[in-house]
PDB file of C-alpha atoms in Angstrom:
ATOM      1  CA  MET A   1      -7.131   7.563  -9.593  1.00  0.00           C
ATOM      2  CA  ARG A   2     -10.366   6.242 -11.018  1.00  0.00           C
ATOM      3  CA  PHE A   3     -10.361   3.327  -8.571  1.00  0.00           C
ATOM      4  CA  ALA A   4     -10.069   5.602  -5.530  1.00  0.00           C
ATOM      5  CA  GLU A   5     -12.841   7.828  -6.875  1.00  0.00           C
ATOM      6  CA  GLU A   6     -15.150   4.860  -7.418  1.00  0.00           C
ATOM      7  CA  VAL A   7     -14.459   3.451  -3.955  1.00  0.00           C
ATOM      8  CA  GLY A   8     -15.162   6.890  -2.497  1.00  0.00           C
ATOM      9  CA  ASP A   9     -18.439   7.404  -4.283  1.00  0.00           C
ATOM     10  CA  GLY A  10     -19.604   3.815  -3.808  1.00  0.00           C
ATOM     11  CA  THR A  11     -19.601   2.883  -7.497  1.00  0.00           C
ATOM     12  CA  VAL A  12     -16.668   0.475  -7.761  1.00  0.00           C
ATOM     13  CA  GLY A  13     -17.812  -2.580  -9.710  1.00  0.00           C
ATOM     14  CA  ASP A  14     -17.821  -6.110  -8.359  1.00  0.00           C
ATOM     15  CA  GLN A  15     -15.350  -7.319 -11.011  1.00  0.00           C
ATOM     16  CA  GLU A  16     -13.011  -4.382 -10.496  1.00  0.00           C
ATOM     17  CA  TYR A  17     -12.933  -4.904  -6.746  1.00  0.00           C
ATOM     18  CA  ALA A  18     -12.374  -8.634  -7.173  1.00  0.00           C
ATOM     19  CA  ASP A  19      -9.400  -7.795  -9.388  1.00  0.00           C
ATOM     20  CA  TYR A  20      -8.219  -5.263  -6.832  1.00  0.00           C
ATOM     21  CA  LEU A  21      -8.300  -7.865  -4.078  1.00  0.00           C
ATOM     22  CA  GLU A  22      -6.031 -10.042  -6.200  1.00  0.00           C
ATOM     23  CA  ILE A  23      -3.503  -7.352  -7.092  1.00  0.00           C
ATOM     24  CA  GLU A  24      -3.421  -5.774  -3.654  1.00  0.00           C
ATOM     25  CA  ALA A  25      -2.862  -9.121  -1.946  1.00  0.00           C
ATOM     26  CA  SER A  26       0.064  -9.617  -4.293  1.00  0.00           C
ATOM     27  CA  PHE A  27       1.568  -6.247  -3.383  1.00  0.00           C
ATOM     28  CA  VAL A  28       1.077  -6.873   0.341  1.00  0.00           C
ATOM     29  CA  GLU A  29       3.522  -9.781  -0.066  1.00  0.00           C
ATOM     30  CA  THR A  30       6.004  -7.368  -1.645  1.00  0.00           C
ATOM     31  CA  ALA A  31       5.457  -4.811   1.117  1.00  0.00           C
ATOM     32  CA  ALA A  32       6.168  -7.457   3.761  1.00  0.00           C
ATOM     33  CA  ARG A  33       9.424  -8.304   1.982  1.00  0.00           C
ATOM     34  CA  LEU A  34      10.354  -4.622   1.758  1.00  0.00           C
ATOM     35  CA  HIS A  35       9.799  -4.135   5.468  1.00  0.00           C
ATOM     36  CA  GLY A  36      11.860  -7.283   6.063  1.00  0.00           C
ATOM     37  CA  VAL A  37      14.750  -5.695   4.176  1.00  0.00           C
ATOM     38  CA  ALA A  38      14.204  -2.564   6.250  1.00  0.00           C
ATOM     39  CA  ILE A  39      14.464  -4.590   9.466  1.00  0.00           C
ATOM     40  CA  TRP A  40      17.811  -5.904   8.309  1.00  0.00           C
ATOM     41  CA  ASP A  41      19.103  -2.448   7.351  1.00  0.00           C
ATOM     42  CA  ALA A  42      17.388  -0.446  10.129  1.00  0.00           C
ATOM     43  CA  PRO A  43      19.608   2.273  11.583  1.00  0.00           C
ATOM     44  CA  SER A  44      18.189   1.884  15.114  1.00  0.00           C
ATOM     45  CA  TRP A  45      16.275  -0.455  17.378  1.00  0.00           C
ATOM     46  CA  THR A  46      13.217   1.840  17.114  1.00  0.00           C
ATOM     47  CA  ALA A  47      13.310   1.635  13.322  1.00  0.00           C
ATOM     48  CA  MET A  48      13.666  -2.141  13.559  1.00  0.00           C
ATOM     49  CA  GLU A  49      10.614  -2.347  15.833  1.00  0.00           C
ATOM     50  CA  ARG A  50       8.513  -0.139  13.533  1.00  0.00           C
ATOM     51  CA  ASN A  51       9.300  -2.259  10.509  1.00  0.00           C
ATOM     52  CA  ALA A  52       8.663  -5.460  12.455  1.00  0.00           C
ATOM     53  CA  ARG A  53       5.226  -4.123  13.417  1.00  0.00           C
ATOM     54  CA  ALA A  54       4.563  -3.373   9.752  1.00  0.00           C
ATOM     55  CA  VAL A  55       5.512  -6.923   8.741  1.00  0.00           C
ATOM     56  CA  HIS A  56       3.267  -8.277  11.476  1.00  0.00           C
ATOM     57  CA  ALA A  57       0.283  -6.175  10.358  1.00  0.00           C
ATOM     58  CA  LEU A  58       0.782  -7.173   6.726  1.00  0.00           C
ATOM     59  CA  THR A  59       1.109 -10.880   7.446  1.00  0.00           C
ATOM     60  CA  THR A  60      -1.734 -11.076   9.958  1.00  0.00           C
ATOM     61  CA  GLU A  61      -4.372  -8.340   9.838  1.00  0.00           C
ATOM     62  CA  GLN A  62      -4.126  -7.652   6.119  1.00  0.00           C
ATOM     63  CA  ALA A  63      -3.690 -11.310   5.158  1.00  0.00           C
ATOM     64  CA  ASP A  64      -6.807 -12.107   7.202  1.00  0.00           C
ATOM     65  CA  TYR A  65      -8.679  -9.309   5.451  1.00  0.00           C
ATOM     66  CA  PHE A  66      -7.875 -10.751   2.007  1.00  0.00           C
ATOM     67  CA  ARG A  67      -8.947 -14.260   3.000  1.00  0.00           C
ATOM     68  CA  SER A  68     -12.311 -13.095   4.298  1.00  0.00           C
ATOM     69  CA  ALA A  69     -12.914 -10.486   1.584  1.00  0.00           C
ATOM     70  CA  ARG A  70     -12.223 -12.940  -1.234  1.00  0.00           C
ATOM     71  CA  ALA A  71     -14.489 -15.525   0.376  1.00  0.00           C
ATOM     72  CA  ALA A  72     -17.302 -12.977   0.741  1.00  0.00           C
ATOM     73  CA  TRP A  73     -16.933 -11.295  -2.654  1.00  0.00           C
ATOM     74  CA  PRO A  74     -19.553 -12.271  -5.280  1.00  0.00           C
ATOM     75  CA  VAL A  75     -17.091 -12.740  -8.187  1.00  0.00           C
ATOM     76  CA  GLN A  76     -13.527 -13.972  -8.633  1.00  0.00           C
ATOM     77  CA  ALA A  77     -10.623 -11.999 -10.029  1.00  0.00           C
ATOM     78  CA  ARG A  78      -9.920 -12.285 -13.729  1.00  0.00           C
ATOM     79  CA  ALA A  79      -6.991 -14.388 -14.834  1.00  0.00           C
ATOM     80  CA  GLY A  80      -3.738 -12.504 -15.276  1.00  0.00           C
ATOM     81  CA  VAL A  81      -4.710  -9.380 -13.352  1.00  0.00           C
ATOM     82  CA  ALA A  82      -1.811  -9.725 -10.898  1.00  0.00           C
ATOM     83  CA  GLN A  83       0.671  -9.785 -13.780  1.00  0.00           C
ATOM     84  CA  ARG A  84      -0.869  -6.640 -15.281  1.00  0.00           C
ATOM     85  CA  ALA A  85      -0.363  -4.869 -11.952  1.00  0.00           C
ATOM     86  CA  GLY A  86       3.224  -6.028 -11.416  1.00  0.00           C
ATOM     87  CA  VAL A  87       4.546  -2.530 -12.082  1.00  0.00           C
ATOM     88  CA  LEU A  88       4.185  -1.583  -8.417  1.00  0.00           C
ATOM     89  CA  SER A  89       6.180  -4.490  -7.023  1.00  0.00           C
ATOM     90  CA  ASP A  90       8.723  -4.187  -9.824  1.00  0.00           C
ATOM     91  CA  PHE A  91       9.330  -0.518  -9.077  1.00  0.00           C
ATOM     92  CA  ALA A  92       9.461  -0.897  -5.292  1.00  0.00           C
ATOM     93  CA  LEU A  93      11.825  -3.877  -5.391  1.00  0.00           C
ATOM     94  CA  ALA A  94      14.123  -2.177  -7.911  1.00  0.00           C
ATOM     95  CA  ALA A  95      14.253   0.930  -5.713  1.00  0.00           C
ATOM     96  CA  ALA A  96      15.057  -1.204  -2.659  1.00  0.00           C
ATOM     97  CA  ARG A  97      17.911  -2.898  -4.519  1.00  0.00           C
ATOM     98  CA  GLU A  98      19.210   0.487  -5.622  1.00  0.00           C
ATOM     99  CA  GLY A  99      18.932   2.403  -2.373  1.00  0.00           C
ATOM    100  CA  GLY A 100      18.438  -0.005   0.540  1.00  0.00           C
ATOM    101  CA  TYR A 101      16.801   1.362   3.658  1.00  0.00           C
ATOM    102  CA  PRO A 102      16.351   4.963   2.426  1.00  0.00           C
ATOM    103  CA  ALA A 103      14.624   3.736  -0.715  1.00  0.00           C
ATOM    104  CA  VAL A 104      12.359   1.332   1.157  1.00  0.00           C
ATOM    105  CA  MET A 105      11.263   4.041   3.568  1.00  0.00           C
ATOM    106  CA  THR A 106      10.665   6.487   0.725  1.00  0.00           C
ATOM    107  CA  VAL A 107       8.616   4.152  -1.479  1.00  0.00           C
ATOM    108  CA  MET A 108       6.593   2.829   1.436  1.00  0.00           C
ATOM    109  CA  PHE A 109       5.924   6.373   2.662  1.00  0.00           C
ATOM    110  CA  ALA A 110       4.743   7.317  -0.838  1.00  0.00           C
ATOM    111  CA  ALA A 111       2.426   4.301  -0.990  1.00  0.00           C
ATOM    112  CA  GLU A 112       1.043   4.505   2.530  1.00  0.00           C
ATOM    113  CA  SER A 113       0.528   8.276   2.529  1.00  0.00           C
ATOM    114  CA  LEU A 114      -1.353   7.907  -0.765  1.00  0.00           C
ATOM    115  CA  TYR A 115      -3.598   5.247   0.814  1.00  0.00           C
ATOM    116  CA  LEU A 116      -4.174   7.353   3.896  1.00  0.00           C
ATOM    117  CA  GLU A 117      -5.160  10.306   1.704  1.00  0.00           C
ATOM    118  CA  TRP A 118      -7.586   8.553  -0.618  1.00  0.00           C
ATOM    119  CA  CYS A 119      -9.128   6.346   2.055  1.00  0.00           C
ATOM    120  CA  THR A 120      -9.629   9.336   4.378  1.00  0.00           C
ATOM    121  CA  HIS A 121     -11.307  11.200   1.528  1.00  0.00           C
ATOM    122  CA  ALA A 122     -13.484   8.189   0.724  1.00  0.00           C
ATOM    123  CA  ARG A 123     -14.500   7.816   4.335  1.00  0.00           C
ATOM    124  CA  GLU A 124     -15.354  11.521   4.617  1.00  0.00           C
ATOM    125  CA  LEU A 125     -17.608  11.290   1.558  1.00  0.00           C
ATOM    126  CA  GLY A 126     -19.652   8.673   3.416  1.00  0.00           C
ATOM    127  CA  ARG A 127     -20.673   6.708   0.320  1.00  0.00           C
ATOM    128  CA  VAL A 128     -18.278   3.747   0.521  1.00  0.00           C
ATOM    129  CA  SER A 129     -20.034   0.438  -0.081  1.00  0.00           C
ATOM    130  CA  PRO A 130     -20.528  -1.598   3.092  1.00  0.00           C
ATOM    131  CA  GLY A 131     -18.705  -4.867   3.655  1.00  0.00           C
ATOM    132  CA  PRO A 132     -15.191  -5.594   2.377  1.00  0.00           C
ATOM    133  CA  VAL A 133     -14.774  -2.223   0.635  1.00  0.00           C
ATOM    134  CA  ALA A 134     -15.686  -0.280   3.782  1.00  0.00           C
ATOM    135  CA  ASP A 135     -13.501  -2.599   5.850  1.00  0.00           C
ATOM    136  CA  TRP A 136     -10.522  -1.839   3.588  1.00  0.00           C
ATOM    137  CA  VAL A 137     -11.076   1.903   3.844  1.00  0.00           C
ATOM    138  CA  ALA A 138     -11.412   1.647   7.633  1.00  0.00           C
ATOM    139  CA  LEU A 139      -8.184  -0.362   7.864  1.00  0.00           C
ATOM    140  CA  HIS A 140      -6.368   2.478   6.089  1.00  0.00           C
ATOM    141  CA  THR A 141      -7.807   5.281   8.205  1.00  0.00           C
ATOM    142  CA  ASP A 142      -7.578   3.865  11.721  1.00  0.00           C
ATOM    143  CA  GLU A 143      -5.179   5.217  14.328  1.00  0.00           C
ATOM    144  CA  ARG A 144      -2.626   2.396  13.926  1.00  0.00           C
ATOM    145  CA  PHE A 145      -2.369   3.009  10.204  1.00  0.00           C
ATOM    146  CA  ARG A 146      -2.036   6.762  10.733  1.00  0.00           C
ATOM    147  CA  ALA A 147       0.716   6.136  13.281  1.00  0.00           C
ATOM    148  CA  GLY A 148       2.503   3.901  10.771  1.00  0.00           C
ATOM    149  CA  VAL A 149       2.392   6.624   8.116  1.00  0.00           C
ATOM    150  CA  GLU A 150       3.726   9.139  10.640  1.00  0.00           C
ATOM    151  CA  ALA A 151       6.537   6.739  11.545  1.00  0.00           C
ATOM    152  CA  LEU A 152       7.435   6.359   7.862  1.00  0.00           C
ATOM    153  CA  ALA A 153       7.463  10.150   7.509  1.00  0.00           C
ATOM    154  CA  GLY A 154       9.876  10.337  10.427  1.00  0.00           C
ATOM    155  CA  GLU A 155      12.142   7.727   8.870  1.00  0.00           C
ATOM    156  CA  VAL A 156      12.166   9.617   5.565  1.00  0.00           C
ATOM    157  CA  ASP A 157      12.965  12.856   7.387  1.00  0.00           C
ATOM    158  CA  ALA A 158      15.890  11.096   9.097  1.00  0.00           C
ATOM    159  CA  ILE A 159      17.482   9.837   5.856  1.00  0.00           C
ATOM    160  CA  PRO A 160      21.090  11.028   5.885  1.00  0.00           C
ATOM    161  CA  ALA A 161      21.851  14.165   3.896  1.00  0.00           C
ATOM    162  CA  GLU A 162      24.356  12.278   1.759  1.00  0.00           C
ATOM    163  CA  VAL A 163      21.459  10.526   0.003  1.00  0.00           C
ATOM    164  CA  PRO A 164      20.819  12.883  -2.913  1.00  0.00           C
ATOM    165  CA  ASP A 165      17.456  14.628  -3.027  1.00  0.00           C
ATOM    166  CA  ASP A 166      16.997  13.688  -6.677  1.00  0.00           C
ATOM    167  CA  LEU A 167      17.097   9.996  -5.682  1.00  0.00           C
ATOM    168  CA  LEU A 168      14.500  10.549  -2.959  1.00  0.00           C
ATOM    169  CA  VAL A 169      12.259  12.490  -5.324  1.00  0.00           C
ATOM    170  CA  GLY A 170      12.674   9.824  -8.003  1.00  0.00           C
ATOM    171  CA  TRP A 171      11.735   7.020  -5.612  1.00  0.00           C
ATOM    172  CA  PHE A 172       8.767   8.941  -4.227  1.00  0.00           C
ATOM    173  CA  THR A 173       7.305  10.125  -7.535  1.00  0.00           C
ATOM    174  CA  GLY A 174       8.110   6.843  -9.251  1.00  0.00           C
ATOM    175  CA  MET A 175       6.188   4.982  -6.577  1.00  0.00           C
ATOM    176  CA  LEU A 176       3.178   7.273  -6.972  1.00  0.00           C
ATOM    177  CA  GLU A 177       3.244   6.747 -10.742  1.00  0.00           C
ATOM    178  CA  ALA A 178       3.479   2.988 -10.205  1.00  0.00           C
ATOM    179  CA  GLU A 179       0.544   3.160  -7.770  1.00  0.00           C
ATOM    180  CA  ILE A 180      -1.590   4.853 -10.417  1.00  0.00           C
ATOM    181  CA  ALA A 181      -0.693   2.234 -13.046  1.00  0.00           C
ATOM    182  CA  PHE A 182      -1.276  -0.507 -10.465  1.00  0.00           C
ATOM    183  CA  HIS A 183      -4.787   0.707  -9.649  1.00  0.00           C
ATOM    184  CA  ASP A 184      -5.599   1.266 -13.329  1.00  0.00           C
ATOM    185  CA  ALA A 185      -4.863  -2.424 -13.953  1.00  0.00           C
ATOM    186  CA  VAL A 186      -8.302  -3.362 -12.620  1.00  0.00           C
ATOM    187  CA  TYR A 187      -9.808  -1.620 -15.674  1.00  0.00           C
ATOM    188  CA  ALA A 188      -7.591  -3.237 -18.308  1.00  0.00           C
TER     189      ALA A 188
END
């Protein structure tokens, strides 16, 4: 993704990152809702706790990040950017309606493992811009985030065999495709 490459090499533009802050904050609301559905449908107390922790992190730590990052950023997001990036929420919510808990775990694993991958790569390059961009990368490479991705992987591995593999593959790859379109929206 162009956005991930530009974050990693320290060249993401001020306007593009302002737009990203807007669209990502919008998806964080969707992710909190998805984890809420997962709490309701969780197959075990452990799964319920993991999803509750995810909701808590999204509605506290990440919400706080967006408030401070937007306040510190030199430009505002362009009008309509959140609507251009709606593909990600649309896909994830449709998958959740279709497949319940297995779908939520699969789409969130796709999204979070993608973030872990590109943020880890960006951090390793060592050229991420300081301030809100570096803070975002750090948030998606710390031990708590890694543990959350591992927990999602475990939940996906535990999806009952009666859920067809083609559904799981469709949710996973569809979410990755939606993530790419979502991140490309900052350049539209």
